[in-house]
Structures are given as C-alpha cells and as structure tokens.
CSV table of C-alpha atoms and ligand atoms in Angstrom, one decimal:
chain,number,residue,atom,x,y,z
C,10,MET,CA,-18.7,-95.5,67.8
C,11,SER,CA,-18.8,-93.9,70.6
C,12,PHE,CA,-20.7,-94.6,74.4
C,13,GLN,CA,-22.5,-91.3,76.8
C,14,PRO,CA,-23.1,-92.2,80.0
C,15,PRO,CA,-26.6,-92.8,80.5
C,16,LYS,CA,-29.6,-90.5,80.7
C,17,GLY,CA,-28.8,-88.7,84.2
C,18,THR,CA,-25.9,-90.1,85.2
C,19,ASP,CA,-22.4,-88.3,85.3
C,20,ASP,CA,-18.6,-89.3,84.3
C,21,ILE,CA,-16.9,-87.8,87.3
C,22,GLY,CA,-13.1,-87.0,87.5
C,23,ALA,CA,-10.5,-84.7,88.0
C,24,PRO,CA,-10.5,-81.7,88.5
C,25,GLU,CA,-14.8,-81.8,89.5
C,26,SER,CA,-13.8,-84.8,91.5
C,27,HIS,CA,-11.1,-83.2,93.4
C,28,LEU,CA,-14.1,-81.1,95.1
C,29,TRP,CA,-16.4,-84.9,95.8
C,30,ARG,CA,-12.9,-86.1,97.3
C,31,ALA,CA,-12.5,-83.6,99.7
C,32,VAL,CA,-16.5,-83.9,100.5
C,33,LEU,CA,-16.0,-87.5,100.8
C,34,ARG,CA,-13.4,-87.4,102.9
C,35,GLU,CA,-15.2,-84.2,105.5
C,36,TRP,CA,-17.7,-86.7,106.0
C,37,GLU,CA,-16.2,-90.3,107.3
C,38,ARG,CA,-14.4,-87.4,109.4
C,39,TRP,CA,-17.9,-86.1,110.8
C,40,ALA,CA,-19.3,-89.8,111.0
C,41,ASP,CA,-16.1,-91.0,113.1
C,42,LEU,CA,-16.1,-87.4,114.9
C,43,TYR,CA,-20.0,-88.4,116.3
C,44,ALA,CA,-19.6,-92.5,116.4
C,45,TYR,CA,-21.5,-93.6,113.4
C,46,PRO,CA,-19.7,-96.8,112.1
C,47,LEU,CA,-19.7,-97.5,108.3
C,48,VAL,CA,-22.7,-100.3,107.0
C,49,MET,CA,-22.9,-101.1,103.4
C,50,THR,CA,-25.7,-103.0,102.0
C,51,PRO,CA,-26.4,-104.2,98.8
C,52,ILE,CA,-26.9,-101.8,95.7
C,53,PHE,CA,-30.1,-104.0,94.5
C,54,GLU,CA,-33.0,-105.7,97.2
C,55,ALA,CA,-35.7,-107.0,97.2
C,56,THR,CA,-38.0,-104.6,95.0
C,57,GLU,CA,-40.7,-105.7,98.0
C,58,LEU,CA,-38.3,-104.7,100.6
C,59,PHE,CA,-38.9,-100.6,98.4
C,60,GLU,CA,-42.8,-100.8,98.8
C,61,ARG,CA,-42.8,-101.3,101.6
C,62,GLY,CA,-40.2,-99.3,103.4
C,63,VAL,CA,-41.1,-96.2,101.3
C,64,GLY,CA,-44.1,-96.7,100.6
C,65,GLY,CA,-46.1,-98.3,97.5
C,66,ASP,CA,-48.2,-94.8,97.2
C,67,THR,CA,-45.1,-92.4,96.7
C,68,GLU,CA,-43.3,-91.0,93.6
C,69,VAL,CA,-40.1,-92.8,94.0
C,70,VAL,CA,-42.0,-96.2,94.7
C,71,SER,CA,-44.9,-95.9,92.1
C,72,LYS,CA,-42.6,-93.7,89.3
C,73,GLN,CA,-38.9,-93.9,90.2
C,74,MET,CA,-37.6,-97.2,90.3
C,75,TYR,CA,-35.1,-99.3,88.4
C,76,THR,CA,-36.7,-102.8,89.5
C,77,PHE,CA,-35.8,-105.3,87.0
C,78,THR,CA,-36.3,-109.6,86.8
C,79,ASP,CA,-33.1,-111.1,87.3
C,80,LYS,CA,-32.1,-114.3,85.8
C,81,GLY,CA,-33.6,-116.2,89.0
C,82,GLY,CA,-37.4,-114.6,88.5
C,83,ARG,CA,-37.1,-112.8,91.3
C,84,SER,CA,-38.0,-108.9,90.8
C,85,VAL,CA,-35.0,-106.4,92.4
C,86,THR,CA,-34.5,-102.8,92.4
C,87,LEU,CA,-31.8,-100.8,92.8
C,88,ARG,CA,-31.8,-99.5,96.2
C,89,PRO,CA,-33.4,-95.6,95.7
C,90,GLU,CA,-32.9,-94.6,99.1
C,91,GLY,CA,-30.4,-95.8,102.0
C,92,THR,CA,-32.8,-96.0,105.1
C,93,ALA,CA,-35.1,-99.4,104.3
C,94,GLY,CA,-31.7,-101.2,103.5
C,95,VAL,CA,-30.8,-100.1,106.8
C,96,VAL,CA,-33.5,-101.5,109.0
C,97,ARG,CA,-33.7,-104.6,107.2
C,98,SER,CA,-29.7,-105.4,107.7
C,99,TYR,CA,-30.3,-104.6,111.4
C,100,LEU,CA,-33.7,-106.4,112.1
C,101,ALA,CA,-31.8,-109.8,109.9
C,102,SER,CA,-28.7,-109.5,112.4
C,103,GLY,CA,-31.1,-110.3,115.9
C,104,VAL,CA,-29.0,-107.3,117.1
C,105,LYS,CA,-31.0,-105.9,120.8
C,106,GLY,CA,-30.4,-102.5,121.8
C,107,ALA,CA,-29.3,-98.6,120.4
C,108,TRP,CA,-27.7,-99.1,117.3
C,109,LYS,CA,-25.3,-96.8,114.8
C,110,GLY,CA,-24.8,-96.9,111.1
C,111,ALA,CA,-23.0,-94.1,108.2
C,112,TYR,CA,-23.1,-95.3,104.9
C,113,SER,CA,-22.0,-93.5,101.6
C,114,GLY,CA,-22.3,-94.7,98.5
C,115,PRO,CA,-25.1,-94.1,94.9
C,116,MET,CA,-28.5,-93.9,94.8
C,117,PHE,CA,-31.2,-94.9,91.8
C,118,ARG,CA,-33.7,-92.9,90.9
C,119,TYR,CA,-36.1,-92.5,87.6
C,120,GLU,CA,-36.1,-88.4,87.4
C,121,ARG,CA,-36.5,-86.3,84.7
C,122,PRO,CA,-32.6,-85.4,84.4
C,123,GLN,CA,-32.1,-81.9,85.8
C,124,ALA,CA,-29.1,-80.3,87.9
C,125,GLY,CA,-29.7,-81.5,91.0
C,126,ARG,CA,-31.6,-84.0,89.9
C,127,ARG,CA,-29.9,-87.4,88.1
C,128,ARG,CA,-31.0,-90.8,87.9
C,129,GLN,CA,-28.0,-91.9,90.0
C,130,PHE,CA,-26.7,-89.2,92.4
C,131,TRP,CA,-25.2,-90.4,95.7
C,132,GLN,CA,-26.2,-90.1,99.4
C,133,VAL,CA,-24.3,-89.7,102.5
C,134,GLY,CA,-26.6,-90.3,105.3
C,135,VAL,CA,-27.1,-91.7,109.0
C,136,GLU,CA,-29.8,-94.0,111.3
C,137,TYR,CA,-29.7,-94.3,115.4
C,138,LEU,CA,-32.4,-96.8,115.7
C,139,ASP,CA,-33.3,-98.4,119.1
C,140,VAL,CA,-33.2,-94.7,120.1
C,141,GLU,CA,-36.5,-93.2,121.2
C,142,GLY,CA,-35.5,-90.0,123.3
C,143,ALA,CA,-35.1,-86.5,121.4
C,144,VAL,CA,-31.4,-86.6,122.5
C,145,ALA,CA,-30.7,-88.6,119.6
C,146,ASP,CA,-33.1,-86.2,117.5
C,147,ALA,CA,-31.3,-84.1,118.4
C,148,GLU,CA,-27.7,-85.3,117.5
C,149,VAL,CA,-28.4,-86.4,114.1
C,150,VAL,CA,-29.6,-83.1,113.6
C,151,GLU,CA,-26.3,-81.6,114.5
C,152,LEU,CA,-24.1,-84.2,113.1
C,153,GLY,CA,-25.9,-83.4,109.6
C,154,TYR,CA,-25.7,-79.5,110.5
C,155,ARG,CA,-21.7,-79.9,111.6
C,156,PHE,CA,-20.4,-81.5,108.4
C,157,LEU,CA,-23.0,-79.3,106.0
C,158,ALA,CA,-20.8,-76.0,107.8
C,159,ALA,CA,-17.8,-77.2,107.1
C,160,VAL,CA,-18.2,-78.0,103.2
C,161,GLU,CA,-19.1,-74.3,103.5
C,162,ILE,CA,-23.0,-74.8,102.2
C,163,PRO,CA,-23.3,-70.8,101.8
C,164,GLY,CA,-27.2,-69.7,103.4
C,165,LEU,CA,-27.3,-73.2,105.3
C,166,GLU,CA,-30.3,-73.9,107.9
C,167,VAL,CA,-32.6,-76.6,109.4
C,168,VAL,CA,-36.2,-76.9,109.4
C,169,LEU,CA,-37.6,-78.3,112.0
C,170,ASN,CA,-41.0,-79.8,112.2
C,171,SER,CA,-42.8,-82.2,114.4
C,172,LEU,CA,-45.5,-85.2,112.8
C,173,GLY,CA,-47.3,-86.4,116.3
C,174,ASP,CA,-48.0,-90.1,116.1
C,175,GLU,CA,-50.3,-92.3,115.8
C,176,VAL,CA,-51.9,-89.9,119.2
C,177,CYS,CA,-52.5,-87.3,118.2
C,178,ARG,CA,-51.7,-86.8,114.5
C,179,PRO,CA,-55.6,-88.7,113.4
C,180,GLY,CA,-56.8,-85.5,115.0
C,181,TYR,CA,-55.0,-83.5,113.3
C,182,VAL,CA,-55.1,-84.6,110.5
C,183,ALA,CA,-58.8,-84.9,109.8
C,184,LEU,CA,-58.9,-81.3,111.1
C,185,LEU,CA,-56.6,-80.3,107.9
C,186,ARG,CA,-58.6,-82.5,106.1
C,187,ASP,CA,-61.9,-80.0,106.6
C,188,TYR,CA,-59.5,-77.2,106.2
C,189,LEU,CA,-58.4,-78.0,102.9
C,190,ASP,CA,-62.0,-79.3,101.9
C,191,ALA,CA,-63.5,-75.7,103.0
C,192,ASN,CA,-60.7,-74.1,100.3
C,193,ARG,CA,-60.9,-76.5,97.6
C,194,PRO,CA,-61.9,-73.8,94.7
C,195,GLN,CA,-58.2,-72.5,95.3
C,196,LEU,CA,-56.3,-76.0,95.3
C,197,CYS,CA,-54.5,-77.2,92.5
C,198,GLU,CA,-55.9,-80.5,90.6
C,199,ASP,CA,-53.0,-82.4,92.7
C,200,SER,CA,-54.0,-81.8,96.1
C,201,VAL,CA,-57.6,-82.0,95.5
C,202,SER,CA,-57.0,-86.1,94.5
C,203,LEU,CA,-55.1,-85.9,97.8
C,204,ILE,CA,-58.1,-84.1,100.6
C,205,GLU,CA,-59.0,-88.1,100.9
C,206,VAL,CA,-56.1,-90.1,100.9
C,207,ASN,CA,-53.5,-88.5,102.1
C,208,PRO,CA,-54.0,-84.3,102.6
C,209,LEU,CA,-51.2,-84.5,104.7
C,210,ARG,CA,-49.1,-84.2,101.5
C,211,VAL,CA,-51.2,-81.5,100.5
C,212,LEU,CA,-48.7,-79.1,103.5
C,213,ASP,CA,-46.0,-79.8,100.5
C,214,CYS,CA,-47.7,-78.2,97.0
C,215,LYS,CA,-45.2,-75.0,95.8
C,216,ILE,CA,-48.4,-74.8,93.7
C,217,CYS,CA,-50.7,-74.1,96.6
C,218,THR,CA,-48.2,-71.8,99.1
C,219,PRO,CA,-51.3,-68.9,98.6
C,220,VAL,CA,-54.8,-71.1,100.5
C,221,LEU,CA,-52.0,-73.2,102.2
C,222,ILE,CA,-50.3,-70.0,104.8
C,223,ASP,CA,-53.6,-70.1,107.2
C,224,ALA,CA,-53.9,-74.4,106.8
C,225,PRO,CA,-53.9,-75.9,110.7
C,226,ALA,CA,-50.4,-76.9,112.3
C,227,MET,CA,-49.4,-80.2,113.6
C,228,ARG,CA,-47.5,-78.7,116.1
C,229,ASP,CA,-51.3,-77.0,118.2
C,230,SER,CA,-52.4,-81.0,118.3
C,231,LEU,CA,-49.5,-82.1,120.3
C,232,CYS,CA,-50.4,-84.8,122.6
C,233,GLY,CA,-48.4,-84.1,125.5
C,234,PRO,CA,-46.0,-87.2,124.9
C,235,CYS,CA,-45.1,-85.3,121.4
C,236,ALA,CA,-45.2,-81.5,122.5
C,237,ALA,CA,-43.2,-82.6,125.7
C,238,HIS,CA,-40.8,-84.2,122.9
C,239,TYR,CA,-40.4,-81.4,120.1
C,240,ALA,CA,-39.7,-79.2,123.1
C,241,GLU,CA,-36.9,-81.3,123.7
C,242,VAL,CA,-35.1,-81.0,120.8
C,243,LYS,CA,-35.9,-78.4,120.6
C,244,GLU,CA,-34.0,-76.8,123.8
C,245,ALA,CA,-31.7,-79.7,122.6
C,246,LEU,CA,-30.6,-77.4,119.4
C,247,GLN,CA,-30.4,-74.5,121.5
C,248,LEU,CA,-28.0,-76.1,123.5
C,249,LEU,CA,-25.6,-76.9,121.1
C,250,GLY,CA,-25.9,-73.2,118.3
C,251,VAL,CA,-27.3,-75.6,116.4
C,252,PRO,CA,-29.9,-72.4,114.5
C,253,TYR,CA,-32.7,-74.0,113.6
C,254,HIS,CA,-36.5,-72.1,112.2
C,255,GLU,CA,-39.1,-74.5,112.0
C,256,ASP,CA,-41.5,-74.7,109.8
C,257,ALA,CA,-45.3,-76.2,110.3
C,258,ARG,CA,-45.2,-77.3,106.5
C,259,LEU,CA,-42.9,-79.7,106.2
C,260,VAL,CA,-43.9,-83.6,106.1
C,261,ARG,CA,-43.3,-86.6,105.0
C,262,GLY,CA,-46.5,-88.5,104.3
C,263,LEU,CA,-45.9,-91.9,105.4
C,264,ASP,CA,-47.6,-92.9,108.6
C,265,TYR,CA,-43.9,-94.7,110.1
C,266,TYR,CA,-43.0,-91.1,109.8
C,267,THR,CA,-43.1,-89.6,113.6
C,268,ARG,CA,-42.6,-86.9,115.6
C,269,THR,CA,-39.3,-85.0,114.6
C,270,ALA,CA,-39.1,-83.9,110.6
C,271,PHE,CA,-35.6,-81.6,109.4
C,272,GLU,CA,-34.7,-80.3,106.3
C,273,TYR,CA,-31.3,-78.9,105.8
C,274,ILE,CA,-31.6,-76.2,102.9
C,275,ALA,CA,-28.7,-74.2,101.0
C,276,THR,CA,-30.8,-70.9,100.8
C,277,GLY,CA,-27.8,-70.4,97.3
C,278,LEU,CA,-29.3,-72.9,95.5
C,279,ASP,CA,-32.5,-72.7,93.4
C,280,ALA,CA,-35.8,-72.8,95.1
C,281,ALA,CA,-36.7,-76.3,93.2
C,282,GLN,CA,-33.6,-78.3,94.4
C,283,ASN,CA,-32.8,-76.9,97.8
C,284,ALA,CA,-33.2,-79.1,99.8
C,285,VAL,CA,-30.4,-80.9,100.4
C,286,GLY,CA,-31.2,-82.9,102.8
C,287,GLY,CA,-33.7,-84.5,105.4
C,288,GLY,CA,-34.6,-86.7,107.4
C,289,GLY,CA,-36.6,-87.2,110.3
C,290,ARG,CA,-38.0,-90.2,112.7
C,291,TYR,CA,-39.8,-93.2,111.7
C,292,ASP,CA,-40.4,-94.9,115.0
C,293,GLY,CA,-42.4,-97.4,112.7
C,294,LEU,CA,-40.7,-97.9,110.0
C,295,ALA,CA,-39.4,-101.5,111.1
C,296,GLU,CA,-43.1,-103.2,111.9
C,297,VAL,CA,-43.8,-101.9,108.8
C,298,LEU,CA,-40.8,-103.9,107.6
C,299,GLY,CA,-42.2,-107.1,109.7
C,300,GLY,CA,-39.9,-106.4,112.4
C,301,ARG,CA,-40.8,-105.3,116.6
C,302,ARG,CA,-41.1,-101.7,117.0
C,303,ILE,CA,-37.9,-100.5,116.7
C,304,PRO,CA,-38.2,-96.2,116.7
C,305,ALA,CA,-35.2,-94.6,114.9
C,306,VAL,CA,-33.9,-91.1,113.5
C,307,GLY,CA,-31.9,-90.5,110.9
C,308,PHE,CA,-30.6,-87.9,107.7
C,309,ALA,CA,-30.4,-88.2,103.9
C,310,LEU,CA,-28.1,-86.3,102.1
C,311,GLY,CA,-27.6,-85.9,98.2
C,312,ILE,CA,-23.9,-85.2,97.8
C,313,ASP,CA,-24.7,-83.7,94.3
C,314,ARG,CA,-26.0,-81.1,95.5
C,315,ILE,CA,-23.9,-80.3,98.1
C,316,ILE,CA,-21.3,-80.0,95.4
C,317,LEU,CA,-23.4,-77.8,93.2
C,318,SER,CA,-23.3,-75.7,96.4
C,319,SER,CA,-20.0,-76.2,98.3
C,320,ARG,CA,-17.7,-73.1,98.4
C,321,LEU,CA,-14.6,-75.6,100.0
C,322,GLU,CA,-11.4,-75.3,96.4
C,323,PRO,CA,-9.8,-77.5,96.8
C,324,ALA,CA,-7.6,-79.2,94.4
C,325,MET,CA,-5.1,-81.4,94.2
C,326,GLU,CA,-2.0,-81.1,96.2
C,327,VAL,CA,1.2,-82.8,96.0
C,328,ASP,CA,4.3,-82.3,98.5
C,329,ILE,CA,7.5,-83.1,96.3
C,330,PHE,CA,7.8,-83.7,92.6
C,331,VAL,CA,11.1,-85.8,92.1
C,332,VAL,CA,12.5,-85.1,89.0
C,333,SER,CA,14.9,-87.4,87.7
C,334,GLU,CA,18.7,-87.1,85.8
C,335,THR,CA,19.3,-90.1,85.3
C,336,THR,CA,15.8,-92.4,84.1
C,337,PRO,CA,12.9,-93.1,84.7
C,338,LEU,CA,13.1,-96.1,87.9
C,339,ASP,CA,15.5,-93.8,89.6
C,340,GLY,CA,12.2,-91.5,89.5
C,341,LEU,CA,10.3,-94.3,90.7
C,342,VAL,CA,12.4,-95.7,93.5
C,343,ALA,CA,13.1,-92.1,94.8
C,344,ALA,CA,9.6,-91.5,95.0
C,345,SER,CA,8.5,-95.1,96.6
C,346,VAL,CA,10.6,-94.0,99.8
C,347,LEU,CA,9.7,-90.8,100.0
C,348,ARG,CA,5.6,-92.0,99.8
C,349,GLY,CA,7.2,-94.5,102.6
C,350,GLN,CA,8.0,-91.0,105.0
C,351,GLY,CA,4.2,-90.2,104.9
C,352,LEU,CA,4.4,-87.3,101.8
C,353,ARG,CA,2.4,-87.2,98.2
C,354,VAL,CA,4.8,-87.5,96.0
C,355,ASP,CA,4.4,-87.3,91.7
C,356,PHE,CA,7.5,-87.8,88.9
C,357,GLU,CA,7.4,-88.9,85.5
C,358,THR,CA,7.6,-92.2,83.5
C,359,GLU,CA,8.3,-91.3,80.5
C,360,GLY,CA,12.1,-90.6,80.4
C,361,ARG,CA,11.6,-86.6,79.3
C,362,SER,CA,14.2,-83.8,79.9
C,363,VAL,CA,14.7,-82.9,83.4
C,364,LYS,CA,13.4,-78.9,81.4
C,365,ALA,CA,10.4,-81.1,81.1
C,366,GLN,CA,10.1,-82.4,84.1
C,367,PHE,CA,10.2,-79.1,86.2
C,368,LYS,CA,8.3,-78.0,83.6
C,369,ALA,CA,5.5,-80.7,85.1
C,370,VAL,CA,6.8,-79.1,88.3
C,371,SER,CA,5.8,-75.8,88.2
C,372,ARG,CA,2.3,-77.0,86.4
C,373,LEU,CA,1.8,-78.9,89.6
C,374,GLY,CA,2.8,-76.6,91.9
C,375,ALA,CA,4.4,-78.3,93.9
C,376,PRO,CA,6.3,-77.3,96.4
C,377,ALA,CA,9.0,-79.3,97.0
C,378,VAL,CA,11.4,-80.7,94.4
C,379,VAL,CA,14.2,-83.6,94.9
C,380,VAL,CA,16.5,-84.3,92.6
C,381,VAL,CA,18.0,-87.7,92.1
C,382,GLY,CA,20.7,-88.2,90.0
C,383,GLY,CA,22.0,-91.7,91.1
C,384,ARG,CA,21.6,-93.9,94.1
C,385,ASN,CA,23.5,-91.6,96.5
C,386,ASP,CA,22.9,-88.7,97.7
C,387,VAL,CA,19.2,-86.3,96.3
C,388,GLU,CA,18.8,-82.3,96.1
C,389,ALA,CA,16.2,-81.4,97.7
C,390,ARG,CA,14.4,-77.8,97.3
C,391,VAL,CA,11.3,-76.0,98.9
C,392,GLY,CA,11.2,-72.0,97.8
C,393,GLU,CA,14.9,-70.5,97.4
C,394,GLU,CA,16.5,-73.4,99.7
C,395,ARG,CA,18.5,-76.1,98.9
C,396,ALA,CA,20.3,-79.4,100.6
C,397,MET,CA,22.1,-82.0,99.4
C,398,LEU,CA,20.4,-85.0,102.3
C,399,PRO,CA,21.0,-88.8,101.3
C,400,LEU,CA,17.2,-89.5,101.0
C,401,SER,CA,16.4,-91.5,103.4
C,402,ASP,CA,16.2,-87.7,105.8
C,403,VAL,CA,14.7,-85.9,102.8
C,404,GLY,CA,11.5,-86.7,104.3
C,405,VAL,CA,12.4,-84.9,107.6
C,406,TRP,CA,13.9,-81.6,106.1
C,407,VAL,CA,11.2,-81.3,103.7
C,408,LYS,CA,8.3,-81.7,106.5
C,409,GLU,CA,10.2,-78.8,108.6
C,410,ARG,CA,10.2,-76.5,105.9
C,411,LEU,CA,6.2,-77.3,104.5
C,412,ARG,CA,5.0,-76.2,108.1
T,507,AMP,P1,-34.9,-88.3,99.8
T,507,AMP,O1,-34.1,-89.4,100.4
T,507,AMP,O2,-36.2,-87.8,98.9
T,507,AMP,O3,-35.4,-87.6,101.2
T,507,AMP,O4,-33.9,-86.6,99.6
T,507,AMP,C1,-32.6,-86.8,100.3
T,507,AMP,C2,-31.8,-85.3,99.3
T,507,AMP,O5,-31.1,-85.8,98.5
T,507,AMP,C3,-32.9,-84.3,98.4
T,507,AMP,O6,-32.5,-83.6,100.0
T,507,AMP,C4,-31.4,-84.4,97.8
T,507,AMP,O7,-30.4,-83.7,97.8
T,507,AMP,C5,-30.5,-85.7,97.5
T,507,AMP,N1,-31.7,-86.6,96.2
T,507,AMP,C6,-32.7,-86.7,96.3
T,507,AMP,N2,-32.9,-87.6,95.3
T,507,AMP,C7,-31.7,-86.7,93.9
T,507,AMP,C8,-31.9,-87.0,92.8
T,507,AMP,N3,-33.1,-88.1,91.5
T,507,AMP,N4,-30.6,-86.9,92.3
T,507,AMP,C9,-29.9,-86.1,93.5
T,507,AMP,N5,-29.8,-85.8,94.4
T,507,AMP,C10,-30.7,-86.3,94.8
C-alpha cells in the first residue's frame, strides 16, 4: 500500500524546495526592513470568525472552507486566509494604537486543483492596523512590490483602484446597478443574479468584459475625503517609484473594504491565475468582528504562484566538503568545528573510500575541500591553492579565498 498526498496538496522537497527557502527567506528580510514583526495565529479558528470576517456569501466561505466539528462539539475551520485571525488576535490583546504584523504560513481552500490553485497553499502577508492615512497604504503597497521584484517576478504590475467608503459607495452602486440593468441581455447568468445583491462583484466577471468597458467607474464618484486619500496614495507611489496602473474593475465585494484596493499581477503567468497577491483597506472589518472601528490596510501574497513564476534559480550551497581519510567520526568533528566558524559544511557519514568522497565534492559543487587525516593539521583546498593548517584557522583561510 502506498499513500499519496491528499488531492490538491503537494510534497515539496529538494531541489524545488531550494526556491521555497530562498523566497521565504527573502520575505522575512523585507518584512524586517519595513519593521513588520512576525505574527502567528492558529491554523484553525472558530468557523464563525471566517463567516463574518471573510463574508458568508463569498465563494471562499460558502464553498471552499475545510470545516469540521471537533471532539468538543465546536465548529472549527482551517483558515482560508490570514486577515481575520490577525484582527481577532489584535482585538483580543487589548493593544491600542498603530500596530504592524507580518505572517507566513499555509492556508486551506477546497478548490478544484490546478497549477497555481491548491487546496493547501502558502500565503505571506502584512496587516497594518489602526492607521488611517494614505501613507500607510503606500508603505504596504511598496513592501509587497519590492519583495516581489526581489524574487524576480517577470512582468510584475501593481493594479490600483479606490472603492470609496460608506458615504460615496452607495450612490455609485446605484449608478452601476442602473447601468447593469440596462445591459441585462448582454450579461452572463451569474452576473444577472448579482445585479440586485452585489453589483460590485459583476465588475470582476471575466465573461462580461465587453459590456463592462463602459460601466461607470467608482473613481468618478468618490466623495471629497476618499478622492483626496486616493490622490495621496498615487502621489506617494510615484514618489517611491512604484509603477502602477489604475483599473476601475478591481473590486472586493464586501462592505468592510474601503478606499484602496490593489493587486499584484505577474503578466508571465496564465491569465486566469496571474494574480500573485492583493490587498487593500478594510476599515470596517474590526467592527464586523465585534470590536471598535479600526482602520487598517494589508495584503496577502500567494507563494505557490510566486514559485511558479519566479526567475530565481537558487541551489543548495555548501562552502566546504570535508573528506576524511580516517573515520567518519573525524569528519564529523571537523565539520562541527568548521560549522561553528560560520561555514556551510557537508561530509559523508558512511566511511566510503576517499575517491567516493571526492565524487560527492564535485556533485555538490563545494568550492572548498578540507581533507582530514587524523586529529592534527588538515589540508585545505580552494581551487589550485592548498595549505596545511590547524583546523581552528581553516575558517578564516577559506573565507578569504571564497570572497
Ligand atoms: P486572496 O486571499 O483570495 O485575495 O488571494 C491572495 C493570493 O493568494 C492570490 O493572489 C493567490 O496568489 C493566492 N491564492 C489564493 N487562493 C489560492 C489557492 N487555492 N492556491 C494557490 N494560491 C492561492
């Protein structure tokens, strides 16, 4: 009998995992540079958190959740996204004032699996809570952009829109509804069914594109404060040198999303799966979860899709391979000392011939070799250079030659 990973999930090991490790390290580096500390919340939460925080009539909640009853009779759900848990934890902590957090981990959605669409997938993201100003939005958009540029996403684009707020959006929704109503015969069935309940979501429909080109745009209906906020976000992105283009059809269909909405697109990926991530402002979410009003902005990026499109080609790198002419135990001790000197070291534990050990050197492409012949001096080699040294000096000798 042989077990396979569950449908829509993957085993990821070397060499593919070299890229995962490089991308996740790069993520930690950028989160650090922008001063977003790590935040970790449970992988499962009360089902109701997502019903409220993601929205009961969204596809994610209505069709894609991994929900089960635990032994205590509680309904719990494997998290389909990261924001609801982070906002819940902020509310529970009683912390007040501006707060930043960066997360990284697996998410779960029961979807029809295909490339770039998995049932267990990895997201990284940030949430910047209790901040109102457009400058926070710009910082968040910039962070995601810089990280994606660093992991070499080809054809990276930022798509930007404003969704207005509770003051100006209702008027716009009415305008949009009238327009859609007038064009009913040209809309697909799903879109027609959304005209009354949530016309904003029709803007997302890929089938109805021809009809939607002339639809009214939210940005033409923004109230004064929303228009000013949007203008400030754009000005900040220009100053930061973050290229973007506006798309009036970029929407998020829930009321608690306000003002800024954005997506990162990899034009190199298949159009259906080309969004590597997205985010925006969600000034109304904390209240939906039963807290006070907490204006906030954040994004989530899909690492699986980043892996599919990244041009990085990292390898597992070692600096030194230790060849033992005596016993594997001598190799182990030497490797331990050299690792303690900050070098990446590998060696063989099985006591194979010196010739076989040298084969491993070329297989790994280690630039330096240390030959251990006992517990006295060792022979260090980098390229054509060789030296007999005490083990304690090898680290410095090798580092000088590798740099
Ligand atoms: P969302 O949380 O739906 O806004 O998604 C944010 C990003 O997560 C998307 O742009 C994708 O890159 C990624 N993502 C969402 N769902 C999946 C999935 N089922 N499989 C792989 N990546 C996903």
